[in-house]
Structures are given as structure tokens and as C-alpha cells.
Amino acid sequence: MSVKYHRPRYELAAQVRKGTGLAVPEAVSRAEANVEAMREDLARDLAAKVETLEPLLEPVVVGSQDPRAVYDLAEGLIAVAGACGFSDAARAAHSLCELLDRMATREAYDTEPLMVHVRALRLLIQPAPLPKEASEQILSGLDKVCG
């Protein structure tokens, strides 16, 4: 009895060996162009997510809503905004998460600092990006709010 071994051919391995395909700089350039082309739609989708935050804030402060819901929404904004070219909005959402962590530690929630973050997110999620100086001022203000 003889045994015959069959080794399957993997296309991915063959392509890697050949080195054909898109160069990394070209792939990154194309991806950035695609994101830029979708910026208006992405801004609209992110803005809709931000709008779902505001109605949750007051119930969190009075204790009738689990703060985890706000935290989860903000955490989702970090991921989506960061991946879609809204890095300043991702930083603001991260700041909101940090603020919620601090409030949870003290078991004391306050509407105003939370609303400041929602307002900042609204400003930072625009189809046309804000000037860098304006974005930095907004983010610096959030740092002060988180103190």
C-alpha cells in the first residue's frame, strides 16, 4: 500500500511569495481617499449616535439609568470616530469615558460636565473639519472639565 500526500495550494501564500498587489502607501492613500469621500455620511451617522447620548444623561444623574449605557455609547464613538478620521471627536469621547469613570468612583454624577462633552462632540463631528486651533481649544476645555 502506498500513501500519496496532497498539499493544497493556498492562493494567499502564492500572492505573498510573488509580491504582487498593492503597496502599503498606495493602499493607505486609497483608504484615506475613500474615508474622505464618505466624510459627510460618516459625520451624519456619528452625530446621530451623539444625539442618543443626551436623553440618557439626566436619568444617569438621578440614578434611574445605568451609566454603563452612556459609557458604552461613548466607547463606541471612540472606535468609529477614530477609524473614520474624526480623531478629535474620538479624543472627546475618550474624555467622556474618563469623566464617567471618575464620577462612578465618587458615585456622584453631574449633568453639566456630561453635557459639555456632548456639546463638544457635536462641534467636533462636522462634515468639514474645524481648524486645528479650534479643536485643540475644545479638547483643552474638556481636560479642564475633567480636571
mmCIF file of N, CA, C and O in Angstrom, residues 59-100:
data_model
loop_
_atom_site.group_PDB
_atom_site.id
_atom_site.type_symbol
_atom_site.label_atom_id
_atom_site.label_comp_id
_atom_site.label_asym_id
_atom_site.label_seq_id
_atom_site.Cartn_x
_atom_site.Cartn_y
_atom_site.Cartn_z
ATOM 1 N N PRO A 59 -31.258 60.874 33.359
ATOM 2 C CA PRO A 59 -31.564 59.652 34.124
ATOM 3 C C PRO A 59 -30.341 59.051 34.826
ATOM 4 O O PRO A 59 -30.472 58.490 35.913
ATOM 5 N N VAL A 60 -29.165 59.192 34.232
ATOM 6 C CA VAL A 60 -27.940 58.708 34.893
ATOM 7 C C VAL A 60 -27.699 59.511 36.159
ATOM 8 O O VAL A 60 -27.400 58.964 37.216
ATOM 9 N N VAL A 61 -27.855 60.831 36.060
ATOM 10 C CA VAL A 61 -27.595 61.711 37.204
ATOM 11 C C VAL A 61 -28.560 61.418 38.351
ATOM 12 O O VAL A 61 -28.156 61.382 39.512
ATOM 13 N N VAL A 62 -29.837 61.191 38.035
ATOM 14 C CA VAL A 62 -30.810 60.931 39.107
ATOM 15 C C VAL A 62 -30.816 59.471 39.551
ATOM 16 O O VAL A 62 -31.505 59.114 40.501
ATOM 17 N N GLY A 63 -30.062 58.628 38.854
ATOM 18 C CA GLY A 63 -29.910 57.245 39.286
ATOM 19 C C GLY A 63 -30.905 56.267 38.694
ATOM 20 O O GLY A 63 -30.942 55.107 39.095
ATOM 21 N N SER A 64 -31.708 56.708 37.723
ATOM 22 C CA SER A 64 -32.682 55.778 37.142
ATOM 23 C C SER A 64 -32.170 55.103 35.870
ATOM 24 O O SER A 64 -32.857 54.280 35.288
ATOM 25 N N GLN A 65 -30.971 55.459 35.447
ATOM 26 C CA GLN A 65 -30.366 54.859 34.242
ATOM 27 C C GLN A 65 -28.962 54.383 34.597
ATOM 28 O O GLN A 65 -28.213 55.082 35.277
ATOM 29 N N ASP A 66 -28.617 53.212 34.148
ATOM 30 C CA ASP A 66 -27.278 52.674 34.362
ATOM 31 C C ASP A 66 -26.275 53.509 33.560
ATOM 32 O O ASP A 66 -26.431 53.652 32.347
ATOM 33 N N PRO A 67 -25.264 54.069 34.202
ATOM 34 C CA PRO A 67 -24.277 54.878 33.476
ATOM 35 C C PRO A 67 -23.517 54.071 32.425
ATOM 36 O O PRO A 67 -22.924 54.630 31.506
ATOM 37 N N ARG A 68 -23.561 52.769 32.532
ATOM 38 C CA ARG A 68 -22.855 51.922 31.568
ATOM 39 C C ARG A 68 -23.384 52.143 30.145
ATOM 40 O O ARG A 68 -22.640 52.036 29.182
ATOM 41 N N ALA A 69 -24.662 52.482 30.017
ATOM 42 C CA ALA A 69 -25.242 52.730 28.692
ATOM 43 C C ALA A 69 -24.564 53.928 28.029
ATOM 44 O O ALA A 69 -24.231 53.889 26.839
ATOM 45 N N VAL A 70 -24.341 54.985 28.796
ATOM 46 C CA VAL A 70 -23.654 56.169 28.262
ATOM 47 C C VAL A 70 -22.206 55.818 27.965
ATOM 48 O O VAL A 70 -21.663 56.188 26.914
ATOM 49 N N TYR A 71 -21.585 55.103 28.871
ATOM 50 C CA TYR A 71 -20.185 54.710 28.685
ATOM 51 C C TYR A 71 -20.027 53.870 27.413
ATOM 52 O O TYR A 71 -19.122 54.097 26.614
ATOM 53 N N ASP A 72 -20.921 52.922 27.217
ATOM 54 C CA ASP A 72 -20.844 52.055 26.031
ATOM 55 C C ASP A 72 -21.011 52.855 24.742
ATOM 56 O O ASP A 72 -20.312 52.603 23.756
ATOM 57 N N LEU A 73 -21.934 53.802 24.748
ATOM 58 C CA LEU A 73 -22.110 54.648 23.562
ATOM 59 C C LEU A 73 -20.851 55.469 23.288
ATOM 60 O O LEU A 73 -20.399 55.579 22.145
ATOM 61 N N ALA A 74 -20.292 56.056 24.346
ATOM 62 C CA ALA A 74 -19.080 56.862 24.185
ATOM 63 C C ALA A 74 -17.917 55.993 23.711
ATOM 64 O O ALA A 74 -17.133 56.400 22.848
ATOM 65 N N GLU A 75 -17.824 54.805 24.258
ATOM 66 C CA GLU A 75 -16.759 53.887 23.848
ATOM 67 C C GLU A 75 -16.896 53.514 22.367
ATOM 68 O O GLU A 75 -15.914 53.436 21.632
ATOM 69 N N GLY A 76 -18.122 53.309 21.936
ATOM 70 C CA GLY A 76 -18.372 53.035 20.522
ATOM 71 C C GLY A 76 -17.985 54.210 19.641
ATOM 72 O O GLY A 76 -17.459 54.035 18.542
ATOM 73 N N LEU A 77 -18.223 55.414 20.130
ATOM 74 C CA LEU A 77 -17.826 56.613 19.383
ATOM 75 C C LEU A 77 -16.317 56.690 19.230
ATOM 76 O O LEU A 77 -15.821 57.118 18.187
ATOM 77 N N ILE A 78 -15.590 56.294 20.263
ATOM 78 C CA ILE A 78 -14.124 56.317 20.182
ATOM 79 C C ILE A 78 -13.668 55.464 19.005
ATOM 80 O O ILE A 78 -12.867 55.906 18.175
ATOM 81 N N ALA A 79 -14.183 54.264 18.942
ATOM 82 C CA ALA A 79 -13.748 53.328 17.897
ATOM 83 C C ALA A 79 -14.130 53.814 16.509
ATOM 84 O O ALA A 79 -13.291 53.865 15.604
ATOM 85 N N VAL A 80 -15.386 54.187 16.330
ATOM 86 C CA VAL A 80 -15.858 54.576 14.999
ATOM 87 C C VAL A 80 -15.240 55.909 14.570
ATOM 88 O O VAL A 80 -14.747 56.031 13.443
ATOM 89 N N ALA A 81 -15.260 56.888 15.455
ATOM 90 C CA ALA A 81 -14.719 58.197 15.101
ATOM 91 C C ALA A 81 -13.228 58.103 14.793
ATOM 92 O O ALA A 81 -12.742 58.697 13.824
ATOM 93 N N GLY A 82 -12.503 57.353 15.597
ATOM 94 C CA GLY A 82 -11.072 57.207 15.367
ATOM 95 C C GLY A 82 -10.760 56.541 14.048
ATOM 96 O O GLY A 82 -9.861 56.949 13.320
ATOM 97 N N ALA A 83 -11.525 55.519 13.710
ATOM 98 C CA ALA A 83 -11.287 54.786 12.467
ATOM 99 C C ALA A 83 -11.728 55.569 11.239
ATOM 100 O O ALA A 83 -11.242 55.312 10.142
ATOM 101 N N CYS A 84 -12.616 56.518 11.422
ATOM 102 C CA CYS A 84 -13.190 57.240 10.278
ATOM 103 C C CYS A 84 -12.626 58.639 10.085
ATOM 104 O O CYS A 84 -13.217 59.456 9.385
ATOM 105 N N GLY A 85 -11.525 58.941 10.727
ATOM 106 C CA GLY A 85 -10.887 60.229 10.502
ATOM 107 C C GLY A 85 -11.371 61.363 11.393
ATOM 108 O O GLY A 85 -11.037 62.522 11.152
ATOM 109 N N PHE A 86 -12.143 61.063 12.397
ATOM 110 C CA PHE A 86 -12.606 62.081 13.342
ATOM 111 C C PHE A 86 -11.831 61.913 14.649
ATOM 112 O O PHE A 86 -12.411 61.628 15.702
ATOM 113 N N SER A 87 -10.525 62.068 14.585
ATOM 114 C CA SER A 87 -9.685 61.764 15.742
ATOM 115 C C SER A 87 -9.966 62.687 16.925
ATOM 116 O O SER A 87 -9.893 62.259 18.078
ATOM 117 N N ASP A 88 -10.301 63.959 16.664
ATOM 118 C CA ASP A 88 -10.602 64.863 17.774
ATOM 119 C C ASP A 88 -11.900 64.456 18.474
ATOM 120 O O ASP A 88 -12.002 64.533 19.696
ATOM 121 N N ALA A 89 -12.875 64.003 17.706
ATOM 122 C CA ALA A 89 -14.119 63.508 18.309
ATOM 123 C C ALA A 89 -13.837 62.244 19.122
ATOM 124 O O ALA A 89 -14.425 62.051 20.189
ATOM 125 N N ALA A 90 -12.938 61.411 18.637
ATOM 126 C CA ALA A 90 -12.564 60.210 19.389
ATOM 127 C C ALA A 90 -11.920 60.607 20.714
ATOM 128 O O ALA A 90 -12.191 59.987 21.751
ATOM 129 N N ARG A 91 -11.080 61.630 20.691
ATOM 130 C CA ARG A 91 -10.462 62.109 21.946
ATOM 131 C C ARG A 91 -11.519 62.648 22.904
ATOM 132 O O ARG A 91 -11.445 62.424 24.119
ATOM 133 N N ALA A 92 -12.508 63.365 22.369
ATOM 134 C CA ALA A 92 -13.574 63.910 23.218
ATOM 135 C C ALA A 92 -14.406 62.772 23.817
ATOM 136 O O ALA A 92 -14.784 62.818 24.994
ATOM 137 N N ALA A 93 -14.685 61.747 23.030
ATOM 138 C CA ALA A 93 -15.442 60.597 23.538
ATOM 139 C C ALA A 93 -14.635 59.861 24.608
ATOM 140 O O ALA A 93 -15.192 59.399 25.612
ATOM 141 N N HIS A 94 -13.328 59.776 24.407
ATOM 142 C CA HIS A 94 -12.455 59.158 25.420
ATOM 143 C C HIS A 94 -12.495 59.973 26.713
ATOM 144 O O HIS A 94 -12.551 59.409 27.821
ATOM 145 N N SER A 95 -12.488 61.280 26.570
ATOM 146 C CA SER A 95 -12.578 62.153 27.738
ATOM 147 C C SER A 95 -13.898 61.931 28.474
ATOM 148 O O SER A 95 -13.941 61.926 29.703
ATOM 149 N N LEU A 96 -14.982 61.732 27.723
ATOM 150 C CA LEU A 96 -16.281 61.449 28.336
ATOM 151 C C LEU A 96 -16.219 60.144 29.127
ATOM 152 O O LEU A 96 -16.743 60.059 30.244
ATOM 153 N N CYS A 97 -15.578 59.134 28.582
ATOM 154 C CA CYS A 97 -15.420 57.868 29.305
ATOM 155 C C CYS A 97 -14.629 58.062 30.598
ATOM 156 O O CYS A 97 -14.988 57.518 31.646
ATOM 157 N N GLU A 98 -13.554 58.837 30.520
ATOM 158 C CA GLU A 98 -12.762 59.107 31.726
ATOM 159 C C GLU A 98 -13.594 59.844 32.767
ATOM 160 O O GLU A 98 -13.516 59.546 33.964
ATOM 161 N N LEU A 99 -14.380 60.820 32.315
ATOM 162 C CA LEU A 99 -15.244 61.567 33.230
ATOM 163 C C LEU A 99 -16.250 60.627 33.899
ATOM 164 O O LEU A 99 -16.456 60.694 35.119
ATOM 165 N N LEU A 100 -16.852 59.755 33.124
ATOM 166 C CA LEU A 100 -17.804 58.796 33.694
ATOM 167 C C LEU A 100 -17.129 57.875 34.706
ATOM 168 O O LEU A 100 -17.723 57.557 35.749
#
